[in-house]
mmCIF file of C-alpha atoms in Angstrom:
data_model
loop_
_atom_site.group_PDB
_atom_site.id
_atom_site.type_symbol
_atom_site.label_atom_id
_atom_site.label_comp_id
_atom_site.label_asym_id
_atom_site.label_seq_id
_atom_site.Cartn_x
_atom_site.Cartn_y
_atom_site.Cartn_z
ATOM 1 C CA GLY A 228 0.305 -0.255 -0.240
ATOM 2 C CA GLN A 229 0.868 3.393 0.139
ATOM 3 C CA ASN A 230 1.180 6.310 2.778
ATOM 4 C CA ILE A 231 1.519 9.638 2.573
ATOM 5 C CA ASP A 232 1.983 12.048 5.369
ATOM 6 C CA GLN A 233 1.962 16.212 4.877
ATOM 7 C CA PRO A 234 1.367 18.635 7.283
ATOM 8 C CA THR A 235 -2.524 20.269 7.976
ATOM 9 C CA GLU A 236 -1.604 24.092 6.933
ATOM 10 C CA MET A 237 1.457 26.249 6.921
ATOM 11 C CA THR A 238 1.305 30.672 7.087
ATOM 12 C CA ALA A 239 3.082 32.715 5.314
ATOM 13 C CA THR A 240 3.575 36.665 4.612
ATOM 14 C CA GLU A 241 2.999 37.295 0.337
ATOM 15 C CA GLY A 242 6.609 37.781 -0.534
ATOM 16 C CA ALA A 243 7.971 34.722 1.299
ATOM 17 C CA ILE A 244 9.327 31.732 0.436
ATOM 18 C CA VAL A 245 7.285 28.760 2.065
ATOM 19 C CA GLN A 246 8.323 24.899 1.469
ATOM 20 C CA ILE A 247 5.951 22.040 1.720
ATOM 21 C CA ASN A 248 7.210 18.398 2.390
ATOM 22 C CA CYS A 249 6.562 15.391 1.852
ATOM 23 C CA THR A 250 7.347 11.111 3.045
ATOM 24 C CA TYR A 251 5.548 8.722 1.229
ATOM 25 C CA GLN A 252 5.387 5.035 1.829
ATOM 26 C CA THR A 253 4.967 2.798 -1.429
ATOM 27 C CA SER A 254 4.750 -0.123 -3.200
ATOM 28 C CA GLY A 255 6.389 0.666 -6.336
ATOM 29 C CA PHE A 256 7.469 3.695 -7.282
ATOM 30 C CA ASN A 257 6.972 5.238 -10.561
ATOM 31 C CA GLY A 258 7.038 9.428 -9.613
ATOM 32 C CA LEU A 259 5.572 12.167 -6.912
ATOM 33 C CA PHE A 260 3.329 14.400 -7.575
ATOM 34 C CA TRP A 261 2.521 18.500 -6.696
ATOM 35 C CA TYR A 262 -0.890 19.996 -7.459
ATOM 36 C CA GLN A 263 -2.633 22.585 -6.394
ATOM 37 C CA GLN A 264 -6.304 23.000 -5.397
ATOM 38 C CA HIS A 265 -8.301 26.085 -4.283
ATOM 39 C CA ALA A 266 -11.154 25.274 -2.432
ATOM 40 C CA GLY A 267 -14.260 23.681 -4.622
ATOM 41 C CA GLU A 268 -11.990 23.550 -7.950
ATOM 42 C CA ALA A 269 -10.241 20.008 -9.228
ATOM 43 C CA PRO A 270 -6.428 19.644 -8.994
ATOM 44 C CA THR A 271 -4.027 21.304 -11.601
ATOM 45 C CA PHE A 272 -0.755 19.008 -11.874
ATOM 46 C CA LEU A 273 1.907 21.992 -9.984
ATOM 47 C CA SER A 274 4.959 19.589 -10.906
ATOM 48 C CA TYR A 275 6.797 15.698 -11.662
ATOM 49 C CA ASN A 276 9.801 14.066 -9.965
ATOM 50 C CA VAL A 277 10.929 10.289 -11.048
ATOM 51 C CA LEU A 278 15.247 10.852 -10.123
ATOM 52 C CA ASP A 279 16.915 12.845 -7.238
ATOM 53 C CA GLY A 280 17.095 15.679 -6.866
ATOM 54 C CA LEU A 281 15.403 19.457 -7.556
ATOM 55 C CA GLU A 282 12.916 20.264 -10.232
ATOM 56 C CA GLU A 283 12.568 23.745 -10.887
ATOM 57 C CA LYS A 284 10.414 25.635 -13.283
ATOM 58 C CA GLY A 285 9.478 29.425 -12.216
ATOM 59 C CA ARG A 286 8.484 30.707 -8.641
ATOM 60 C CA PHE A 287 7.697 26.886 -7.797
ATOM 61 C CA SER A 288 10.510 23.547 -6.980
ATOM 62 C CA SER A 289 10.160 20.649 -6.253
ATOM 63 C CA PHE A 290 12.990 18.111 -4.682
ATOM 64 C CA LEU A 291 12.685 14.137 -4.634
ATOM 65 C CA SER A 292 15.190 11.283 -2.507
ATOM 66 C CA ARG A 293 14.106 8.155 -3.303
ATOM 67 C CA SER A 294 16.010 6.603 -0.442
ATOM 68 C CA LYS A 295 14.815 9.121 2.136
ATOM 69 C CA GLY A 296 10.429 7.965 0.647
ATOM 70 C CA TYR A 297 10.678 12.460 0.726
ATOM 71 C CA SER A 298 9.609 15.801 -0.858
ATOM 72 C CA TYR A 299 9.112 18.947 -0.714
ATOM 73 C CA LEU A 300 7.266 22.183 -2.622
ATOM 74 C CA LEU A 301 8.987 25.943 -2.519
ATOM 75 C CA LEU A 302 6.902 28.075 -2.725
ATOM 76 C CA LYS A 303 9.086 32.266 -3.735
ATOM 77 C CA GLU A 304 7.685 34.002 -3.818
ATOM 78 C CA LEU A 305 4.359 34.264 -2.787
ATOM 79 C CA GLN A 306 1.973 35.683 -3.388
ATOM 80 C CA MET A 307 -2.644 35.960 -2.231
ATOM 81 C CA LYS A 308 -3.281 33.542 -5.170
ATOM 82 C CA ASP A 309 -1.007 31.274 -4.191
ATOM 83 C CA SER A 310 -3.539 30.460 -0.931
ATOM 84 C CA ALA A 311 -5.148 27.132 -1.803
ATOM 85 C CA SER A 312 -4.045 23.437 -0.565
ATOM 86 C CA TYR A 313 -1.461 21.659 -2.078
ATOM 87 C CA LEU A 314 -1.023 17.800 -2.683
ATOM 88 C CA CYS A 315 1.509 15.555 -2.718
ATOM 89 C CA ALA A 316 0.597 12.390 -5.059
ATOM 90 C CA VAL A 317 2.781 9.009 -6.074
ATOM 91 C CA LYS A 318 2.714 7.084 -8.710
ATOM 92 C CA GLY A 319 3.048 3.394 -7.659
ATOM 93 C CA ASP A 320 2.081 0.454 -10.061
ATOM 94 C CA TYR A 321 -1.267 1.703 -11.644
ATOM 95 C CA LYS A 322 -2.298 3.859 -8.593
ATOM 96 C CA LEU A 323 -1.540 7.700 -8.220
ATOM 97 C CA SER A 324 -2.654 8.248 -4.483
ATOM 98 C CA PHE A 325 -3.008 11.338 -2.432
ATOM 99 C CA GLY A 326 -1.706 12.560 0.940
ATOM 100 C CA ALA A 327 -4.476 14.712 2.515
ATOM 101 C CA GLY A 328 -3.056 17.651 1.031
ATOM 102 C CA THR A 329 -0.810 20.756 2.981
ATOM 103 C CA THR A 330 -3.956 24.161 3.410
ATOM 104 C CA VAL A 331 -1.985 27.500 2.826
ATOM 105 C CA THR A 332 -2.458 30.642 4.190
ATOM 106 C CA VAL A 333 -0.778 34.300 2.672
ATOM 107 C CA ARG A 334 -1.511 37.090 4.241
ATOM 108 C CA ALA A 335 -0.263 41.385 3.611
ATOM 109 C CA SER B 191 -5.583 17.888 -27.129
ATOM 110 C CA GLN B 192 -7.021 15.503 -24.701
ATOM 111 C CA THR B 193 -9.411 17.095 -22.657
ATOM 112 C CA ILE B 194 -11.980 14.938 -19.773
ATOM 113 C CA HIS B 195 -15.643 16.243 -19.300
ATOM 114 C CA GLN B 196 -17.856 15.118 -16.038
ATOM 115 C CA TRP B 197 -21.064 15.614 -15.245
ATOM 116 C CA PRO B 198 -23.324 16.611 -13.588
ATOM 117 C CA ALA B 199 -21.539 19.774 -12.020
ATOM 118 C CA THR B 200 -23.250 18.713 -8.591
ATOM 119 C CA LEU B 201 -26.311 16.976 -7.382
ATOM 120 C CA VAL B 202 -28.583 16.854 -4.455
ATOM 121 C CA GLN B 203 -29.862 13.517 -4.421
ATOM 122 C CA PRO B 204 -32.381 11.534 -1.630
ATOM 123 C CA VAL B 205 -31.267 9.315 1.392
ATOM 124 C CA GLY B 206 -31.752 5.122 -0.235
ATOM 125 C CA SER B 207 -31.277 6.992 -3.880
ATOM 126 C CA PRO B 208 -29.492 5.532 -6.931
ATOM 127 C CA LEU B 209 -26.236 7.554 -8.308
ATOM 128 C CA SER B 210 -25.033 7.148 -11.657
ATOM 129 C CA LEU B 211 -21.767 9.317 -12.140
ATOM 130 C CA GLU B 212 -20.252 9.913 -15.691
ATOM 131 C CA CYS B 213 -16.798 10.745 -17.209
ATOM 132 C CA THR B 214 -15.616 10.432 -20.532
ATOM 133 C CA VAL B 215 -12.137 11.167 -22.027
ATOM 134 C CA GLU B 216 -10.979 12.434 -25.041
ATOM 135 C CA GLY B 217 -7.943 12.730 -27.339
ATOM 136 C CA THR B 218 -5.932 9.798 -26.102
ATOM 137 C CA SER B 219 -6.059 6.062 -26.475
ATOM 138 C CA ASN B 220 -6.200 3.146 -23.589
ATOM 139 C CA PRO B 221 -6.226 6.190 -20.075
ATOM 140 C CA ASN B 222 -5.552 4.789 -17.175
ATOM 141 C CA LEU B 223 -9.545 5.940 -15.361
ATOM 142 C CA TYR B 224 -9.435 7.724 -12.339
ATOM 143 C CA TRP B 225 -12.621 7.759 -9.456
ATOM 144 C CA TYR B 226 -11.555 10.018 -5.894
ATOM 145 C CA ARG B 227 -14.019 11.295 -3.816
ATOM 146 C CA GLN B 228 -12.714 14.261 -2.178
ATOM 147 C CA ALA B 229 -14.750 14.948 1.894
ATOM 148 C CA ALA B 230 -14.470 19.090 2.697
ATOM 149 C CA GLY B 231 -11.357 20.056 4.064
ATOM 150 C CA ARG B 232 -10.389 16.697 3.551
ATOM 151 C CA GLY B 233 -7.738 14.627 -0.209
ATOM 152 C CA LEU B 234 -7.958 12.944 -2.423
ATOM 153 C CA GLN B 235 -9.901 9.336 -1.962
ATOM 154 C CA LEU B 236 -9.350 6.729 -4.764
ATOM 155 C CA LEU B 237 -12.500 4.609 -4.676
ATOM 156 C CA PHE B 238 -11.453 2.437 -8.119
ATOM 157 C CA TYR B 239 -9.462 2.560 -11.208
ATOM 158 C CA SER B 240 -8.799 0.993 -14.474
ATOM 159 C CA VAL B 241 -5.962 0.264 -16.597
ATOM 160 C CA GLY B 242 -8.018 -0.941 -19.701
ATOM 161 C CA ILE B 243 -12.098 -2.126 -20.324
ATOM 162 C CA GLY B 244 -13.479 -3.556 -18.470
ATOM 163 C CA GLN B 245 -11.295 -4.218 -15.865
ATOM 164 C CA ILE B 246 -11.343 -2.546 -12.594
ATOM 165 C CA SER B 247 -9.798 -1.679 -9.301
ATOM 166 C CA SER B 248 -11.243 -1.136 -5.624
ATOM 167 C CA GLU B 249 -10.011 0.597 -3.265
ATOM 168 C CA VAL B 250 -11.902 1.035 -0.562
ATOM 169 C CA PRO B 251 -15.141 -1.994 0.089
ATOM 170 C CA GLN B 252 -18.203 0.292 -0.032
ATOM 171 C CA ASN B 253 -21.584 0.825 -1.892
ATOM 172 C CA LEU B 254 -20.278 2.322 -4.715
ATOM 173 C CA SER B 255 -19.625 0.238 -7.673
ATOM 174 C CA ALA B 256 -17.450 1.857 -11.574
ATOM 175 C CA SER B 257 -17.611 0.212 -14.936
ATOM 176 C CA ARG B 258 -15.104 0.876 -17.960
ATOM 177 C CA PRO B 259 -18.371 -0.020 -20.942
ATOM 178 C CA GLN B 260 -16.105 2.201 -22.935
ATOM 179 C CA ASP B 261 -11.944 2.286 -23.551
ATOM 180 C CA ARG B 262 -13.233 6.213 -22.276
ATOM 181 C CA GLN B 263 -15.946 5.613 -20.753
ATOM 182 C CA PHE B 264 -15.674 5.239 -16.861
ATOM 183 C CA ILE B 265 -18.554 4.427 -15.230
ATOM 184 C CA LEU B 266 -19.483 5.218 -10.539
ATOM 185 C CA SER B 267 -22.618 4.173 -9.417
ATOM 186 C CA SER B 268 -24.514 3.144 -6.737
ATOM 187 C CA LYS B 269 -27.884 0.965 -6.069
ATOM 188 C CA LYS B 270 -28.725 3.505 -2.946
ATOM 189 C CA LEU B 271 -26.819 6.660 -1.411
ATOM 190 C CA LEU B 272 -26.393 7.231 2.584
ATOM 191 C CA LEU B 273 -24.929 9.829 3.645
ATOM 192 C CA SER B 274 -22.173 10.420 4.124
ATOM 193 C CA ASP B 275 -21.405 9.304 0.383
ATOM 194 C CA SER B 276 -21.764 13.097 0.280
ATOM 195 C CA GLY B 277 -18.705 14.874 -1.077
ATOM 196 C CA PHE B 278 -17.296 16.385 -4.263
ATOM 197 C CA TYR B 279 -16.162 12.922 -7.137
ATOM 198 C CA LEU B 280 -13.837 13.513 -9.126
ATOM 199 C CA CYS B 281 -12.808 12.009 -12.556
ATOM 200 C CA ALA B 282 -8.998 11.658 -14.065
ATOM 201 C CA TRP B 283 -6.835 9.791 -16.118
ATOM 202 C CA SER B 284 -3.231 9.789 -17.106
ATOM 203 C CA GLY B 285 -0.984 8.130 -19.603
ATOM 204 C CA GLY B 286 0.791 4.875 -19.344
ATOM 205 C CA THR B 287 2.836 3.692 -16.047
ATOM 206 C CA THR B 288 6.359 6.251 -16.399
ATOM 207 C CA GLY B 289 7.128 9.364 -16.864
ATOM 208 C CA ARG B 290 5.956 12.713 -17.053
ATOM 209 C CA ASN B 291 2.500 11.344 -18.801
ATOM 210 C CA THR B 292 2.187 9.757 -15.555
ATOM 211 C CA GLU B 293 0.220 12.620 -14.834
ATOM 212 C CA ALA B 294 -3.278 13.157 -14.069
ATOM 213 C CA PHE B 295 -5.687 15.140 -15.292
ATOM 214 C CA PHE B 296 -8.812 15.436 -13.577
ATOM 215 C CA GLY B 297 -12.869 16.224 -14.650
ATOM 216 C CA GLN B 298 -14.493 19.555 -13.095
ATOM 217 C CA GLY B 299 -15.645 17.235 -10.483
ATOM 218 C CA THR B 300 -19.329 16.380 -9.112
ATOM 219 C CA ARG B 301 -20.434 18.032 -5.870
ATOM 220 C CA LEU B 302 -22.636 15.203 -4.784
ATOM 221 C CA THR B 303 -24.966 16.035 -1.714
ATOM 222 C CA VAL B 304 -27.071 13.057 0.448
ATOM 223 C CA VAL B 305 -30.083 14.137 2.029
#
C-alpha cells in the first residue's frame, strides 16, 4: 500500500518562501507529483519528480529523495493567489494516491 | 489535445436513491482512469481505478461500484446512496505507467449532497 504524510496547514507572508514537506511509503514507485487545489475546484498539476534532485519551474520547485521517501515543494515570492491546498501524490504501479493536502494561507 | 468531461457538476439526491456519474476522455486512447472522493476539507481518497476496458480495481469497500464499458468512459454508480456518500467526486485520467505522461488530469468534479 501507500502512506503519504504532509502537514495540515502552513501560513506565510506575501513575498516570503514556504516549504511543504511530504514523506511517503509505497510499494512500487513511478514518480511523485505536486498539485494545487483551490477551494471547490479540481486539482491542477504543478510538478513531477521521478529521479532524485530538484526540479525548478518558475516560482515553484520540487525536490525528491527516493532513498528517504521524501519530497518538498518550495514556493517562492509568495502571492495572495497562492493561498490554496497543495497535494502530494505518489504513483505506484498504476495507482495514483494522494496525501491529505497542506492548506497554505498567504497573509499580506 | 486531450480533454476530460465529467457530469453533472452538482447533484442533490435523497438517501436510498441510485447514483450514476459519468466521465469521458477525448483525444487519447487506453488511458488509466480514476475515481476519487474528497470530503470537505480533506484529501483525495482513491475509490476505483482502471487500466483497461472492463478492468476495475476497488480501493475502498463500500456501496459504490465502477464500470468501464468503453475505452474512454468511466462510470461511478450506487444502488442506494447513504448520507456518508456526500462529497466532491473527481474523475481523472493519466497515460502510461512511467515517465512524465503519468500526470493525472482531472475533470471539473461533481459535488454530491445526499439528503
